[in-house]
Amino acid sequence: QVQLVESGGGLVQPGGSLRLSCAASGSIFSINTMGWYRPAPGKQRELVASISNRGSTNYADSVKGRFTISRDNAKNTMYLQMNNLKPGDTAVYYCNARGLRRTIGGLAAYDDWGQGTQVTVSS
């Protein structure tokens, strides 16, 4: 019922920048939390950055000071500005959204994922 589409990934040199986007669509009543995740050693996925409906943010220690998460509530879109990229940032980045969706009977919770966008940092 809620679809998430990521874009903006690609190949970039160390020290370069990318801007990822995640657009949500469907029967959305609210998006309470959106976040970016990537695979990590010993984990299925680790949180890279998240942002709440109030604008509160969380970042992984490895990206603090380099990445900035933001959202445009009017467009149901989340962004991740990635600066000073390092080879260790190479990964598929997945968009996640949690909130409430509209149904025929009222509202229902959702916790959905996008298909992922590839980020490769290499010389």
mmCIF file with all atom_site columns, C-alpha atoms in Angstrom:
data_model
loop_
_atom_site.group_PDB
_atom_site.id
_atom_site.type_symbol
_atom_site.label_atom_id
_atom_site.label_alt_id
_atom_site.label_comp_id
_atom_site.label_asym_id
_atom_site.label_entity_id
_atom_site.label_seq_id
_atom_site.pdbx_PDB_ins_code
_atom_site.Cartn_x
_atom_site.Cartn_y
_atom_site.Cartn_z
_atom_site.occupancy
_atom_site.B_iso_or_equiv
_atom_site.pdbx_formal_charge
_atom_site.auth_seq_id
_atom_site.auth_comp_id
_atom_site.auth_asym_id
_atom_site.auth_atom_id
_atom_site.pdbx_PDB_model_num
ATOM 1   C CA . GLN A 1 1   ? 0.000   0.000  0.000  1.00 0.00 ? 1   GLN A CA 1
ATOM 2   C CA . VAL A 1 2   ? 2.986   2.295  0.571  1.00 0.00 ? 2   VAL A CA 1
ATOM 3   C CA . GLN A 1 3   ? 5.688   2.233  -2.084 1.00 0.00 ? 3   GLN A CA 1
ATOM 4   C CA . LEU A 1 4   ? 9.211   3.575  -1.598 1.00 0.00 ? 4   LEU A CA 1
ATOM 5   C CA . VAL A 1 5   ? 11.487  4.365  -4.527 1.00 0.00 ? 5   VAL A CA 1
ATOM 6   C CA . GLU A 1 6   ? 15.135  5.296  -3.997 1.00 0.00 ? 6   GLU A CA 1
ATOM 7   C CA . SER A 1 7   ? 17.301  7.186  -6.445 1.00 0.00 ? 7   SER A CA 1
ATOM 8   C CA . GLY A 1 8   ? 20.583  9.077  -6.600 1.00 0.00 ? 8   GLY A CA 1
ATOM 9   C CA . GLY A 1 9   ? 23.104  6.298  -6.157 1.00 0.00 ? 9   GLY A CA 1
ATOM 10  C CA . GLY A 1 10  ? 26.104  5.838  -8.387 1.00 0.00 ? 10  GLY A CA 1
ATOM 11  C CA . LEU A 1 11  ? 29.881  5.680  -8.661 1.00 0.00 ? 11  LEU A CA 1
ATOM 12  C CA . VAL A 1 12  ? 31.851  8.457  -6.991 1.00 0.00 ? 12  VAL A CA 1
ATOM 13  C CA . GLN A 1 13  ? 35.500  9.065  -6.085 1.00 0.00 ? 13  GLN A CA 1
ATOM 14  C CA . PRO A 1 14  ? 36.632  9.178  -2.449 1.00 0.00 ? 14  PRO A CA 1
ATOM 15  C CA . GLY A 1 15  ? 35.899  12.611 -1.050 1.00 0.00 ? 15  GLY A CA 1
ATOM 16  C CA . GLY A 1 16  ? 33.023  13.132 -3.433 1.00 0.00 ? 16  GLY A CA 1
ATOM 17  C CA . SER A 1 17  ? 29.342  13.648 -2.757 1.00 0.00 ? 17  SER A CA 1
ATOM 18  C CA . LEU A 1 18  ? 26.009  12.077 -3.604 1.00 0.00 ? 18  LEU A CA 1
ATOM 19  C CA . ARG A 1 19  ? 22.433  12.969 -2.743 1.00 0.00 ? 19  ARG A CA 1
ATOM 20  C CA . LEU A 1 20  ? 20.016  10.084 -2.279 1.00 0.00 ? 20  LEU A CA 1
ATOM 21  C CA . SER A 1 21  ? 16.255  10.487 -2.513 1.00 0.00 ? 21  SER A CA 1
ATOM 22  C CA . CYS A 1 22  ? 13.405  8.283  -1.318 1.00 0.00 ? 22  CYS A CA 1
ATOM 23  C CA . ALA A 1 23  ? 9.915   9.061  -2.576 1.00 0.00 ? 23  ALA A CA 1
ATOM 24  C CA . ALA A 1 24  ? 6.922   7.512  -0.813 1.00 0.00 ? 24  ALA A CA 1
ATOM 25  C CA . SER A 1 25  ? 3.573   7.024  -2.481 1.00 0.00 ? 25  SER A CA 1
ATOM 26  C CA . GLY A 1 26  ? 0.304   5.207  -1.932 1.00 0.00 ? 26  GLY A CA 1
ATOM 27  C CA . SER A 1 27  ? -2.436  5.455  0.647  1.00 0.00 ? 27  SER A CA 1
ATOM 28  C CA . ILE A 1 28  ? -0.347  7.397  3.137  1.00 0.00 ? 28  ILE A CA 1
ATOM 29  C CA . PHE A 1 29  ? -1.943  8.932  6.185  1.00 0.00 ? 29  PHE A CA 1
ATOM 30  C CA . SER A 1 30  ? 1.295   9.715  7.980  1.00 0.00 ? 30  SER A CA 1
ATOM 31  C CA . ILE A 1 31  ? 5.005   8.974  7.798  1.00 0.00 ? 31  ILE A CA 1
ATOM 32  C CA . ASN A 1 32  ? 6.224   8.983  11.374 1.00 0.00 ? 32  ASN A CA 1
ATOM 33  C CA . THR A 1 33  ? 9.806   7.876  10.793 1.00 0.00 ? 33  THR A CA 1
ATOM 34  C CA . MET A 1 34  ? 11.974  7.546  7.707  1.00 0.00 ? 34  MET A CA 1
ATOM 35  C CA . GLY A 1 35  ? 15.494  6.199  7.604  1.00 0.00 ? 35  GLY A CA 1
ATOM 36  C CA . TRP A 1 36  ? 18.375  4.960  5.493  1.00 0.00 ? 36  TRP A CA 1
ATOM 37  C CA . TYR A 1 37  ? 19.948  1.551  6.129  1.00 0.00 ? 37  TYR A CA 1
ATOM 38  C CA . ARG A 1 38  ? 22.861  -0.398 4.664  1.00 0.00 ? 38  ARG A CA 1
ATOM 39  C CA . PRO A 1 39  ? 24.322  -3.884 5.196  1.00 0.00 ? 39  PRO A CA 1
ATOM 40  C CA . ALA A 1 40  ? 27.022  -4.142 7.854  1.00 0.00 ? 40  ALA A CA 1
ATOM 41  C CA . PRO A 1 41  ? 29.358  -6.882 9.136  1.00 0.00 ? 41  PRO A CA 1
ATOM 42  C CA . GLY A 1 42  ? 27.471  -9.180 11.473 1.00 0.00 ? 42  GLY A CA 1
ATOM 43  C CA . LYS A 1 43  ? 24.158  -7.522 10.746 1.00 0.00 ? 43  LYS A CA 1
ATOM 44  C CA . GLN A 1 44  ? 21.472  -7.721 8.116  1.00 0.00 ? 44  GLN A CA 1
ATOM 45  C CA . ARG A 1 45  ? 21.282  -3.939 7.996  1.00 0.00 ? 45  ARG A CA 1
ATOM 46  C CA . GLU A 1 46  ? 22.488  -1.067 10.122 1.00 0.00 ? 46  GLU A CA 1
ATOM 47  C CA . LEU A 1 47  ? 20.900  2.316  10.583 1.00 0.00 ? 47  LEU A CA 1
ATOM 48  C CA . VAL A 1 48  ? 22.755  5.025  8.694  1.00 0.00 ? 48  VAL A CA 1
ATOM 49  C CA . ALA A 1 49  ? 20.429  7.904  9.513  1.00 0.00 ? 49  ALA A CA 1
ATOM 50  C CA . SER A 1 50  ? 16.810  8.432  10.477 1.00 0.00 ? 50  SER A CA 1
ATOM 51  C CA . ILE A 1 51  ? 14.447  11.347 10.894 1.00 0.00 ? 51  ILE A CA 1
ATOM 52  C CA . SER A 1 52  ? 11.150  11.566 12.745 1.00 0.00 ? 52  SER A CA 1
ATOM 53  C CA . ASN A 1 53  ? 8.024   13.493 11.868 1.00 0.00 ? 53  ASN A CA 1
ATOM 54  C CA . ARG A 1 54  ? 9.189   16.149 14.319 1.00 0.00 ? 54  ARG A CA 1
ATOM 55  C CA . GLY A 1 55  ? 12.573  16.474 12.660 1.00 0.00 ? 55  GLY A CA 1
ATOM 56  C CA . SER A 1 56  ? 14.625  14.597 15.255 1.00 0.00 ? 56  SER A CA 1
ATOM 57  C CA . THR A 1 57  ? 17.595  12.857 13.660 1.00 0.00 ? 57  THR A CA 1
ATOM 58  C CA . ASN A 1 58  ? 19.906  9.963  14.445 1.00 0.00 ? 58  ASN A CA 1
ATOM 59  C CA . TYR A 1 59  ? 23.157  9.057  12.725 1.00 0.00 ? 59  TYR A CA 1
ATOM 60  C CA . ALA A 1 60  ? 25.554  6.160  12.810 1.00 0.00 ? 60  ALA A CA 1
ATOM 61  C CA . ASP A 1 61  ? 28.853  7.193  14.384 1.00 0.00 ? 61  ASP A CA 1
ATOM 62  C CA . SER A 1 62  ? 30.682  6.403  11.161 1.00 0.00 ? 62  SER A CA 1
ATOM 63  C CA . VAL A 1 63  ? 28.757  9.019  9.172  1.00 0.00 ? 63  VAL A CA 1
ATOM 64  C CA . LYS A 1 64  ? 28.338  11.830 11.708 1.00 0.00 ? 64  LYS A CA 1
ATOM 65  C CA . GLY A 1 65  ? 29.597  15.090 10.307 1.00 0.00 ? 65  GLY A CA 1
ATOM 66  C CA . ARG A 1 66  ? 29.544  13.767 6.746  1.00 0.00 ? 66  ARG A CA 1
ATOM 67  C CA . PHE A 1 67  ? 25.915  12.805 6.051  1.00 0.00 ? 67  PHE A CA 1
ATOM 68  C CA . THR A 1 68  ? 22.801  14.920 6.529  1.00 0.00 ? 68  THR A CA 1
ATOM 69  C CA . ILE A 1 69  ? 19.264  13.520 6.481  1.00 0.00 ? 69  ILE A CA 1
ATOM 70  C CA . SER A 1 70  ? 16.235  15.654 5.680  1.00 0.00 ? 70  SER A CA 1
ATOM 71  C CA . ARG A 1 71  ? 12.631  15.275 4.576  1.00 0.00 ? 71  ARG A CA 1
ATOM 72  C CA . ASP A 1 72  ? 10.050  17.240 2.642  1.00 0.00 ? 72  ASP A CA 1
ATOM 73  C CA . ASN A 1 73  ? 6.726   16.305 4.200  1.00 0.00 ? 73  ASN A CA 1
ATOM 74  C CA . ALA A 1 74  ? 4.717   17.993 1.454  1.00 0.00 ? 74  ALA A CA 1
ATOM 75  C CA . LYS A 1 75  ? 6.370   15.725 -1.128 1.00 0.00 ? 75  LYS A CA 1
ATOM 76  C CA . ASN A 1 76  ? 6.609   12.610 1.089  1.00 0.00 ? 76  ASN A CA 1
ATOM 77  C CA . THR A 1 77  ? 10.274  12.518 0.185  1.00 0.00 ? 77  THR A CA 1
ATOM 78  C CA . MET A 1 78  ? 13.419  11.930 2.238  1.00 0.00 ? 78  MET A CA 1
ATOM 79  C CA . TYR A 1 79  ? 16.958  12.885 1.285  1.00 0.00 ? 79  TYR A CA 1
ATOM 80  C CA . LEU A 1 80  ? 20.440  11.873 2.369  1.00 0.00 ? 80  LEU A CA 1
ATOM 81  C CA . GLN A 1 81  ? 23.207  14.303 1.508  1.00 0.00 ? 81  GLN A CA 1
ATOM 82  C CA . MET A 1 82  ? 26.429  12.298 1.550  1.00 0.00 ? 82  MET A CA 1
ATOM 83  C CA . ASN A 1 83  ? 29.652  14.315 1.644  1.00 0.00 ? 83  ASN A CA 1
ATOM 84  C CA . ASN A 1 84  ? 33.295  13.282 1.947  1.00 0.00 ? 84  ASN A CA 1
ATOM 85  C CA . LEU A 1 85  ? 32.431  9.762  0.873  1.00 0.00 ? 85  LEU A CA 1
ATOM 86  C CA . LYS A 1 86  ? 34.826  6.956  1.780  1.00 0.00 ? 86  LYS A CA 1
ATOM 87  C CA . PRO A 1 87  ? 35.339  3.505  0.241  1.00 0.00 ? 87  PRO A CA 1
ATOM 88  C CA . GLY A 1 88  ? 33.781  2.017  3.394  1.00 0.00 ? 88  GLY A CA 1
ATOM 89  C CA . ASP A 1 89  ? 30.523  3.741  2.510  1.00 0.00 ? 89  ASP A CA 1
ATOM 90  C CA . THR A 1 90  ? 30.136  1.467  -0.513 1.00 0.00 ? 90  THR A CA 1
ATOM 91  C CA . ALA A 1 91  ? 26.858  -0.401 -0.081 1.00 0.00 ? 91  ALA A CA 1
ATOM 92  C CA . VAL A 1 92  ? 23.293  -0.717 -1.218 1.00 0.00 ? 92  VAL A CA 1
ATOM 93  C CA . TYR A 1 93  ? 21.315  1.915  0.666  1.00 0.00 ? 93  TYR A CA 1
ATOM 94  C CA . TYR A 1 94  ? 17.733  1.050  1.564  1.00 0.00 ? 94  TYR A CA 1
ATOM 95  C CA . CYS A 1 95  ? 14.931  3.433  2.412  1.00 0.00 ? 95  CYS A CA 1
ATOM 96  C CA . ASN A 1 96  ? 12.569  2.577  5.272  1.00 0.00 ? 96  ASN A CA 1
ATOM 97  C CA . ALA A 1 97  ? 9.356   4.294  6.291  1.00 0.00 ? 97  ALA A CA 1
ATOM 98  C CA . ARG A 1 98  ? 7.030   3.673  9.217  1.00 0.00 ? 98  ARG A CA 1
ATOM 99  C CA . GLY A 1 99  ? 3.650   5.213  9.802  1.00 0.00 ? 99  GLY A CA 1
ATOM 100 C CA . LEU A 1 100 ? -0.049  4.855  9.125  1.00 0.00 ? 100 LEU A CA 1
ATOM 101 C CA . ARG A 1 101 ? -1.769  4.107  5.828  1.00 0.00 ? 101 ARG A CA 1
ATOM 102 C CA . ARG A 1 102 ? -5.354  4.512  4.778  1.00 0.00 ? 102 ARG A CA 1
ATOM 103 C CA . THR A 1 103 ? -7.565  1.455  4.364  1.00 0.00 ? 103 THR A CA 1
ATOM 104 C CA . ILE A 1 104 ? -11.212 0.977  3.506  1.00 0.00 ? 104 ILE A CA 1
ATOM 105 C CA . GLY A 1 105 ? -11.912 0.395  7.186  1.00 0.00 ? 105 GLY A CA 1
ATOM 106 C CA . GLY A 1 106 ? -9.733  3.171  8.552  1.00 0.00 ? 106 GLY A CA 1
ATOM 107 C CA . LEU A 1 107 ? -6.017  3.197  9.312  1.00 0.00 ? 107 LEU A CA 1
ATOM 108 C CA . ALA A 1 108 ? -3.318  0.563  9.558  1.00 0.00 ? 108 ALA A CA 1
ATOM 109 C CA . ALA A 1 109 ? 0.341   0.614  10.492 1.00 0.00 ? 109 ALA A CA 1
ATOM 110 C CA . TYR A 1 110 ? 3.058   0.008  7.926  1.00 0.00 ? 110 TYR A CA 1
ATOM 111 C CA . ASP A 1 111 ? 6.786   -0.638 7.980  1.00 0.00 ? 111 ASP A CA 1
ATOM 112 C CA . ASP A 1 112 ? 8.003   -0.771 4.394  1.00 0.00 ? 112 ASP A CA 1
ATOM 113 C CA . TRP A 1 113 ? 11.267  -0.871 2.470  1.00 0.00 ? 113 TRP A CA 1
ATOM 114 C CA . GLY A 1 114 ? 12.430  0.343  -0.899 1.00 0.00 ? 114 GLY A CA 1
ATOM 115 C CA . GLN A 1 115 ? 14.377  -1.699 -3.427 1.00 0.00 ? 115 GLN A CA 1
ATOM 116 C CA . GLY A 1 116 ? 17.716  -0.075 -2.623 1.00 0.00 ? 116 GLY A CA 1
ATOM 117 C CA . THR A 1 117 ? 20.134  2.117  -4.542 1.00 0.00 ? 117 THR A CA 1
ATOM 118 C CA . GLN A 1 118 ? 23.805  1.250  -5.082 1.00 0.00 ? 118 GLN A CA 1
ATOM 119 C CA . VAL A 1 119 ? 26.517  3.597  -3.830 1.00 0.00 ? 119 VAL A CA 1
ATOM 120 C CA . THR A 1 120 ? 30.068  2.781  -4.901 1.00 0.00 ? 120 THR A CA 1
ATOM 121 C CA . VAL A 1 121 ? 33.026  4.849  -3.672 1.00 0.00 ? 121 VAL A CA 1
ATOM 122 C CA . SER A 1 122 ? 36.177  4.011  -5.595 1.00 0.00 ? 122 SER A CA 1
ATOM 123 C CA . SER A 1 123 ? 39.073  5.579  -7.460 1.00 0.00 ? 123 SER A CA 1
#
